[in-house]
mmCIF file of C-alpha atoms and ligand atoms in Angstrom:
data_model
loop_
_atom_site.group_PDB
_atom_site.id
_atom_site.type_symbol
_atom_site.label_atom_id
_atom_site.label_comp_id
_atom_site.label_asym_id
_atom_site.label_seq_id
_atom_site.Cartn_x
_atom_site.Cartn_y
_atom_site.Cartn_z
ATOM 1 C CA UNK A 1 -25.703 35.763 88.989
ATOM 2 C CA UNK A 2 -23.052 36.840 86.481
ATOM 3 C CA UNK A 3 -20.147 39.211 87.045
ATOM 4 C CA UNK A 4 -19.875 41.651 84.156
ATOM 5 C CA UNK A 5 -16.646 43.664 84.108
ATOM 6 C CA UNK A 6 -16.547 46.962 82.223
ATOM 7 C CA UNK A 7 -13.502 48.338 80.382
ATOM 8 C CA UNK A 8 -12.440 50.042 83.643
ATOM 9 C CA UNK A 9 -12.962 47.133 86.022
ATOM 10 C CA UNK A 10 -9.976 45.732 87.927
ATOM 11 C CA UNK A 11 -10.131 42.369 89.649
ATOM 12 C CA UNK A 12 -8.138 41.057 92.591
ATOM 13 C CA UNK A 13 -8.780 37.421 93.455
ATOM 14 C CA UNK A 14 -7.638 35.870 96.731
ATOM 15 C CA UNK A 15 -7.852 32.080 96.802
ATOM 16 C CA UNK A 16 -7.562 29.555 99.601
ATOM 17 C CA UNK A 17 -7.583 25.820 100.046
ATOM 18 C CA UNK A 18 -11.273 25.523 99.094
ATOM 19 C CA UNK A 19 -10.459 26.215 95.426
ATOM 20 C CA UNK A 20 -8.298 23.085 95.280
ATOM 21 C CA UNK A 21 -10.711 20.921 97.301
ATOM 22 C CA UNK A 22 -12.531 19.686 94.194
ATOM 23 C CA UNK A 23 -9.170 18.598 92.769
ATOM 24 C CA UNK A 24 -8.770 16.359 95.819
ATOM 25 C CA UNK A 25 -6.326 18.494 97.838
ATOM 26 C CA UNK A 26 -7.455 18.553 101.492
ATOM 27 C CA UNK A 27 -8.254 21.927 103.107
ATOM 28 C CA UNK A 28 -6.555 23.007 106.362
ATOM 29 C CA UNK A 29 -9.313 23.625 108.836
ATOM 30 C CA UNK A 30 -11.343 20.676 107.586
ATOM 31 C CA UNK A 31 -8.750 18.257 109.023
ATOM 32 C CA UNK A 32 -7.978 17.425 112.635
ATOM 33 C CA UNK A 33 -4.781 19.514 112.700
ATOM 34 C CA UNK A 34 -2.575 16.444 112.822
ATOM 35 C CA UNK A 35 -0.357 14.722 110.288
ATOM 36 C CA UNK A 36 0.746 11.164 111.115
ATOM 37 C CA UNK A 37 0.452 12.072 114.790
ATOM 38 C CA UNK A 38 2.553 15.258 114.430
ATOM 39 C CA UNK A 39 0.952 18.589 115.166
ATOM 40 C CA UNK A 40 0.804 20.525 111.894
ATOM 41 C CA UNK A 41 3.021 23.250 113.432
ATOM 42 C CA UNK A 42 5.762 20.652 113.975
ATOM 43 C CA UNK A 43 6.032 19.992 110.236
ATOM 44 C CA UNK A 44 5.376 23.599 109.160
ATOM 45 C CA UNK A 45 7.630 25.788 111.281
ATOM 46 C CA UNK A 46 11.336 26.736 111.349
ATOM 47 C CA UNK A 47 11.632 25.133 114.803
ATOM 48 C CA UNK A 48 10.089 21.900 113.536
ATOM 49 C CA UNK A 49 12.516 21.837 110.602
ATOM 50 C CA UNK A 50 15.540 22.465 112.834
ATOM 51 C CA UNK A 51 14.429 19.692 115.196
ATOM 52 C CA UNK A 52 13.559 17.055 112.571
ATOM 53 C CA UNK A 53 14.255 17.995 108.934
ATOM 54 C CA UNK A 54 13.647 14.441 107.693
ATOM 55 C CA UNK A 55 10.064 14.389 108.975
ATOM 56 C CA UNK A 56 9.418 17.842 107.534
ATOM 57 C CA UNK A 57 10.819 16.835 104.135
ATOM 58 C CA UNK A 58 8.701 13.673 104.196
ATOM 59 C CA UNK A 59 5.614 15.799 104.831
ATOM 60 C CA UNK A 60 6.392 18.114 101.909
ATOM 61 C CA UNK A 61 7.547 15.208 99.727
ATOM 62 C CA UNK A 62 4.173 13.562 100.146
ATOM 63 C CA UNK A 63 2.427 16.869 99.442
ATOM 64 C CA UNK A 64 4.499 17.207 96.254
ATOM 65 C CA UNK A 65 3.485 13.704 95.221
ATOM 66 C CA UNK A 66 -0.136 14.517 96.034
ATOM 67 C CA UNK A 67 -0.112 17.736 94.026
ATOM 68 C CA UNK A 68 1.408 15.980 91.006
ATOM 69 C CA UNK A 69 -1.313 13.354 91.132
ATOM 70 C CA UNK A 70 -4.203 15.847 90.843
ATOM 71 C CA UNK A 71 -5.341 18.297 88.171
ATOM 72 C CA UNK A 72 -6.776 21.823 88.124
ATOM 73 C CA UNK A 73 -10.575 21.920 88.329
ATOM 74 C CA UNK A 74 -13.281 24.076 86.748
ATOM 75 C CA UNK A 75 -12.802 26.762 89.433
ATOM 76 C CA UNK A 76 -9.100 27.186 88.626
ATOM 77 C CA UNK A 77 -9.946 27.304 84.925
ATOM 78 C CA UNK A 78 -12.687 29.943 85.378
ATOM 79 C CA UNK A 79 -10.221 32.192 87.240
ATOM 80 C CA UNK A 80 -7.626 31.759 84.471
ATOM 81 C CA UNK A 81 -10.266 32.549 81.821
ATOM 82 C CA UNK A 82 -11.241 35.772 83.619
ATOM 83 C CA UNK A 83 -7.575 36.805 83.680
ATOM 84 C CA UNK A 84 -7.326 36.121 79.939
ATOM 85 C CA UNK A 85 -10.153 38.658 79.396
ATOM 86 C CA UNK A 86 -8.772 41.344 81.717
ATOM 87 C CA UNK A 87 -4.993 41.083 81.211
ATOM 88 C CA UNK A 88 -3.109 43.542 83.431
ATOM 89 C CA UNK A 89 -6.360 44.633 85.053
ATOM 90 C CA UNK A 90 -6.281 41.312 86.922
ATOM 91 C CA UNK A 91 -4.195 39.937 89.783
ATOM 92 C CA UNK A 92 -4.424 36.652 91.663
ATOM 93 C CA UNK A 93 -3.065 36.335 95.203
ATOM 94 C CA UNK A 94 -3.163 32.713 96.279
ATOM 95 C CA UNK A 95 -2.587 31.141 99.673
ATOM 96 C CA UNK A 96 -2.293 27.767 97.949
ATOM 97 C CA UNK A 97 1.158 26.317 97.372
ATOM 98 C CA UNK A 98 0.053 23.469 95.076
ATOM 99 C CA UNK A 99 0.775 25.166 91.723
ATOM 100 C CA UNK A 100 -2.693 24.320 90.319
ATOM 101 C CA UNK A 101 -3.508 27.913 89.305
ATOM 102 C CA UNK A 102 -0.478 28.082 87.019
ATOM 103 C CA UNK A 103 -1.257 24.662 85.620
ATOM 104 C CA UNK A 104 -4.749 25.994 84.783
ATOM 105 C CA UNK A 105 -3.170 28.890 82.843
ATOM 106 C CA UNK A 106 -3.048 31.716 85.421
ATOM 107 C CA UNK A 107 -0.041 33.978 84.849
ATOM 108 C CA UNK A 108 -0.422 37.021 87.091
ATOM 109 C CA UNK A 109 -0.076 35.030 90.296
ATOM 110 C CA UNK A 110 1.408 36.073 93.629
ATOM 111 C CA UNK A 111 1.973 32.934 95.711
ATOM 112 C CA UNK A 112 1.864 34.688 99.065
ATOM 113 C CA UNK A 113 2.342 31.522 101.168
ATOM 114 C CA UNK A 114 5.143 30.097 99.022
ATOM 115 C CA UNK A 115 5.416 27.358 96.419
ATOM 116 C CA UNK A 116 5.459 23.627 97.011
ATOM 117 C CA UNK A 117 7.887 22.867 94.182
ATOM 118 C CA UNK A 118 10.493 25.424 95.216
ATOM 119 C CA UNK A 119 13.200 25.125 97.881
ATOM 120 C CA UNK A 120 15.946 27.371 99.184
ATOM 121 C CA UNK A 121 19.023 27.313 101.397
ATOM 122 C CA UNK A 122 18.249 28.038 105.061
ATOM 123 C CA UNK A 123 21.422 30.134 105.362
ATOM 124 C CA UNK A 124 22.041 31.985 102.069
ATOM 125 C CA UNK A 125 18.520 31.639 100.563
ATOM 126 C CA UNK A 126 19.989 30.347 97.267
ATOM 127 C CA UNK A 127 17.145 28.763 95.292
ATOM 128 C CA UNK A 128 17.486 24.997 94.893
ATOM 129 C CA UNK A 129 16.358 23.611 91.554
ATOM 130 C CA UNK A 130 15.716 19.955 92.253
ATOM 131 C CA UNK A 131 12.057 19.455 93.070
ATOM 132 C CA UNK A 132 12.391 15.769 94.033
ATOM 133 C CA UNK A 133 10.247 14.415 96.837
ATOM 134 C CA UNK A 134 13.104 13.598 99.307
ATOM 135 C CA UNK A 135 11.133 10.794 100.850
ATOM 136 C CA UNK A 136 14.315 8.800 101.476
ATOM 137 C CA UNK A 137 18.110 9.015 101.199
ATOM 138 C CA UNK A 138 20.311 11.993 102.078
ATOM 139 C CA UNK A 139 18.574 15.342 102.386
ATOM 140 C CA UNK A 140 19.451 18.163 99.966
ATOM 141 C CA UNK A 141 22.173 20.670 100.879
ATOM 142 C CA UNK A 142 23.126 24.012 99.337
ATOM 143 C CA UNK A 143 25.678 23.884 96.508
ATOM 144 C CA UNK A 144 27.155 27.224 97.604
ATOM 145 C CA UNK A 145 27.393 27.048 101.372
ATOM 146 C CA UNK A 146 26.572 23.458 102.304
ATOM 147 C CA UNK A 147 23.748 24.386 104.677
ATOM 148 C CA UNK A 148 20.394 22.602 104.706
ATOM 149 C CA UNK A 149 17.839 23.206 101.953
ATOM 150 C CA UNK A 150 14.250 23.825 103.048
ATOM 151 C CA UNK A 151 10.886 24.022 101.283
ATOM 152 C CA UNK A 152 10.047 27.505 99.970
ATOM 153 C CA UNK A 153 6.887 27.723 102.065
ATOM 154 C CA UNK A 154 5.801 30.414 104.522
ATOM 155 C CA UNK A 155 5.723 28.549 107.820
ATOM 156 C CA UNK A 156 3.998 29.325 111.115
ATOM 157 C CA UNK A 157 5.758 32.223 112.789
ATOM 158 C CA UNK A 158 7.255 33.549 109.524
ATOM 159 C CA UNK A 159 6.408 36.747 107.678
ATOM 160 C CA UNK A 160 5.319 37.038 104.055
ATOM 161 C CA UNK A 161 7.653 38.279 101.333
ATOM 162 C CA UNK A 162 7.337 42.102 101.548
ATOM 163 C CA UNK A 163 7.537 42.415 97.741
ATOM 164 C CA UNK A 164 4.474 40.160 97.427
ATOM 165 C CA UNK A 165 2.483 42.224 99.898
ATOM 166 C CA UNK A 166 3.540 45.418 98.165
ATOM 167 C CA UNK A 167 2.426 44.151 94.758
ATOM 168 C CA UNK A 168 -1.020 43.300 96.115
ATOM 169 C CA UNK A 169 -1.359 46.530 98.143
ATOM 170 C CA UNK A 170 -0.314 48.642 95.126
ATOM 171 C CA UNK A 171 -2.887 46.885 92.960
ATOM 172 C CA UNK A 172 -5.649 47.718 95.466
ATOM 173 C CA UNK A 173 -4.617 51.370 95.739
ATOM 174 C CA UNK A 174 -4.222 51.819 91.957
ATOM 175 C CA UNK A 175 -7.610 50.270 91.266
ATOM 176 C CA UNK A 176 -9.511 52.274 93.910
ATOM 177 C CA UNK A 177 -13.284 52.047 93.455
ATOM 178 C CA UNK A 178 -12.855 50.254 90.095
ATOM 179 C CA UNK A 179 -11.761 47.170 92.037
ATOM 180 C CA UNK A 180 -13.802 44.016 92.501
ATOM 181 C CA UNK A 181 -12.214 41.895 95.212
ATOM 182 C CA UNK A 182 -13.083 38.188 95.249
ATOM 183 C CA UNK A 183 -12.104 35.918 98.152
ATOM 184 C CA UNK A 184 -12.682 32.318 97.111
ATOM 185 C CA UNK A 185 -12.499 29.149 99.217
ATOM 186 C CA UNK A 186 -10.794 30.700 102.214
ATOM 187 C CA UNK A 187 -11.886 30.770 105.847
ATOM 188 C CA UNK A 188 -10.266 34.167 106.485
ATOM 189 C CA UNK A 189 -8.416 32.999 109.591
ATOM 190 C CA UNK A 190 -4.853 33.772 108.550
ATOM 191 C CA UNK A 191 -3.466 37.300 108.276
ATOM 192 C CA UNK A 192 -2.409 39.326 106.414
ATOM 193 C CA UNK A 193 -4.423 37.594 103.653
ATOM 194 C CA UNK A 194 -7.589 37.823 105.756
ATOM 195 C CA UNK A 195 -7.170 41.608 105.995
ATOM 196 C CA UNK A 196 -7.153 42.215 102.220
ATOM 197 C CA UNK A 197 -10.936 42.562 102.151
ATOM 198 C CA UNK A 198 -10.718 45.489 104.591
ATOM 199 C CA UNK A 199 -8.027 47.209 102.521
ATOM 200 C CA UNK A 200 -10.143 46.736 99.395
ATOM 201 C CA UNK A 201 -13.272 48.087 101.116
ATOM 202 C CA UNK A 202 -11.513 51.151 102.402
ATOM 203 C CA UNK A 203 -10.431 52.047 98.881
ATOM 204 C CA UNK A 204 -14.035 51.729 97.673
ATOM 205 C CA UNK A 205 -13.943 48.270 96.113
ATOM 206 C CA UNK A 206 -16.880 45.936 95.618
ATOM 207 C CA UNK A 207 -16.264 42.761 97.633
ATOM 208 C CA UNK A 208 -17.329 39.166 97.000
ATOM 209 C CA UNK A 209 -16.917 35.979 99.040
ATOM 210 C CA UNK A 210 -17.440 32.633 97.339
ATOM 211 C CA UNK A 211 -17.246 29.660 99.712
ATOM 212 C CA UNK A 212 -18.932 26.328 100.319
ATOM 213 C CA UNK A 213 -19.435 27.058 104.023
ATOM 214 C CA UNK A 214 -18.431 30.697 104.634
ATOM 215 C CA UNK A 215 -16.917 31.598 107.992
ATOM 216 C CA UNK A 216 -19.630 33.718 109.647
ATOM 217 C CA UNK A 217 -17.392 36.470 110.962
ATOM 218 C CA UNK A 218 -15.399 36.741 107.732
ATOM 219 C CA UNK A 219 -18.591 36.839 105.628
ATOM 220 C CA UNK A 220 -19.898 39.943 107.433
ATOM 221 C CA UNK A 221 -17.064 41.931 105.887
ATOM 222 C CA UNK A 222 -18.243 41.308 102.292
ATOM 223 C CA UNK A 223 -20.922 42.954 100.181
ATOM 224 C CA UNK A 224 -21.804 39.801 98.200
ATOM 225 C CA UNK A 225 -21.620 36.285 99.653
ATOM 226 C CA UNK A 226 -22.163 33.344 97.307
ATOM 227 C CA UNK A 227 -22.389 29.957 98.937
ATOM 228 C CA UNK A 228 -21.312 26.946 96.881
ATOM 229 C CA UNK A 229 -18.448 24.969 95.413
ATOM 230 C CA UNK A 230 -16.013 27.139 93.501
ATOM 231 C CA UNK A 231 -15.903 24.624 90.641
ATOM 232 C CA UNK A 232 -19.642 25.114 90.184
ATOM 233 C CA UNK A 233 -20.118 28.799 91.090
ATOM 234 C CA UNK A 234 -17.155 30.338 89.227
ATOM 235 C CA UNK A 235 -17.811 29.025 85.688
ATOM 236 C CA UNK A 236 -21.285 30.639 85.868
ATOM 237 C CA UNK A 237 -20.234 33.808 87.698
ATOM 238 C CA UNK A 238 -17.293 34.473 85.359
ATOM 239 C CA UNK A 239 -18.970 33.287 82.140
ATOM 240 C CA UNK A 240 -18.047 35.578 79.234
ATOM 241 C CA UNK A 241 -21.535 35.690 77.699
HETATM 242 P P1 LIG B 301 -9.080 26.736 105.245
HETATM 243 O O1 LIG B 301 -8.968 25.223 105.311
HETATM 244 O O2 LIG B 301 -8.964 27.494 106.506
HETATM 245 O O3 LIG B 301 -10.462 27.146 104.586
HETATM 246 C C1 LIG B 301 -10.920 26.532 103.419
HETATM 247 C C2 LIG B 301 -12.242 27.172 103.035
HETATM 248 O O4 LIG B 301 -12.650 26.583 101.815
HETATM 249 C C3 LIG B 301 -13.369 26.969 104.051
HETATM 250 O O5 LIG B 301 -13.998 28.214 104.303
HETATM 251 C C4 LIG B 301 -14.322 25.993 103.335
HETATM 252 O O6 LIG B 301 -15.687 26.255 103.643
HETATM 253 C C5 LIG B 301 -14.047 26.315 101.881
HETATM 254 N N1 LIG B 301 -14.302 25.241 100.907
HETATM 255 C C6 LIG B 301 -14.126 23.908 101.021
HETATM 256 N N2 LIG B 301 -14.423 23.285 99.872
HETATM 257 C C7 LIG B 301 -14.809 24.247 98.992
HETATM 258 C C8 LIG B 301 -15.225 24.240 97.618
HETATM 259 N N3 LIG B 301 -15.310 23.128 96.900
HETATM 260 N N4 LIG B 301 -15.528 25.442 97.038
HETATM 261 C C9 LIG B 301 -15.435 26.593 97.727
HETATM 262 N N5 LIG B 301 -15.050 26.655 99.027
HETATM 263 C C10 LIG B 301 -14.728 25.507 99.654
HETATM 264 O O7 LIG B 301 -7.979 27.186 104.177
HETATM 265 P P2 LIG B 301 -7.349 28.622 103.898
HETATM 266 O O8 LIG B 301 -8.315 29.714 104.199
HETATM 267 O O9 LIG B 301 -6.731 28.559 102.556
HETATM 268 O O10 LIG B 301 -1.170 28.837 105.501
HETATM 269 O O11 LIG B 301 -6.193 28.651 104.964
HETATM 270 C C11 LIG B 301 -5.325 29.762 104.976
HETATM 271 C C12 LIG B 301 -3.940 29.363 105.377
HETATM 272 O O12 LIG B 301 -3.969 28.645 106.620
HETATM 273 C C13 LIG B 301 -3.258 28.387 104.449
HETATM 274 O O13 LIG B 301 -2.703 29.010 103.328
HETATM 275 C C14 LIG B 301 -2.182 27.824 105.331
HETATM 276 C C15 LIG B 301 -2.927 27.638 106.620
HETATM 277 O O14 LIG B 301 -2.178 27.853 107.758
HETATM 278 C C16 LIG B 301 0.130 28.521 105.290
HETATM 279 O O15 LIG B 301 0.501 27.421 104.943
HETATM 280 C C17 LIG B 301 1.046 29.669 105.540
#
């Protein structure tokens, strides 16, 4: 099957951990929910950071190292190539924090769950430029106010950036029935990302799910469900001719 956009077609892509799986980045729900004996919530929540910032920084430091050691795959590249054809008629909302979409050439990217290589002050939110791994030595502090610096990641119990949600919602409304919404490599368990398919459907969009092992309940909300690895399905689906 090949997706053939017309001159009017708009495309919103939502990606999840499955898109980076073929690059060697582990997915979330495929693991046992533990990291070095810590519950994942303990290293990915404001409470966990307040209780033990060193452990949290070690977790993200190792994820930074891991992300630097891998490369974008054919799925990331197919999404970037589709954007190159559509320009402003395309938007990518990613739940992935690994930066692989940008490294593959994607430009119109909304990183709704944050970015692994960004940090900010816990008190004044000043962005912190140094993207070191902080695996040892003193932890980073804010140059302005001296408070702790934390990873710029949306943690359990935290809301998404309202400007990100607005950009995605506006894109859906503006596109109306011209929209094709693709959810790729995501289990659809985490809201509000999991609700985007419903918003797209109610404005008349055509909806597609591409996943190696689609979540049954999530899949019922899509018109087209393609089962397979994104690195194999997307280059064919998005082939230009
Ligand atoms: P999940 O780990 O929940 O789901 C990954 C999905 O990718 C599953 O449906 C797999 O079947 C599928 N998959 C695995 N390998 C694939 C491949 N090669 N090609 C295509 N699909 C493949 O990850 P997400 O849905 O991204 O949030 O999880 C959503 C959010 O939950 C994450 O962003 C994270 C987590 O809590 C935050 O960090 C805020």
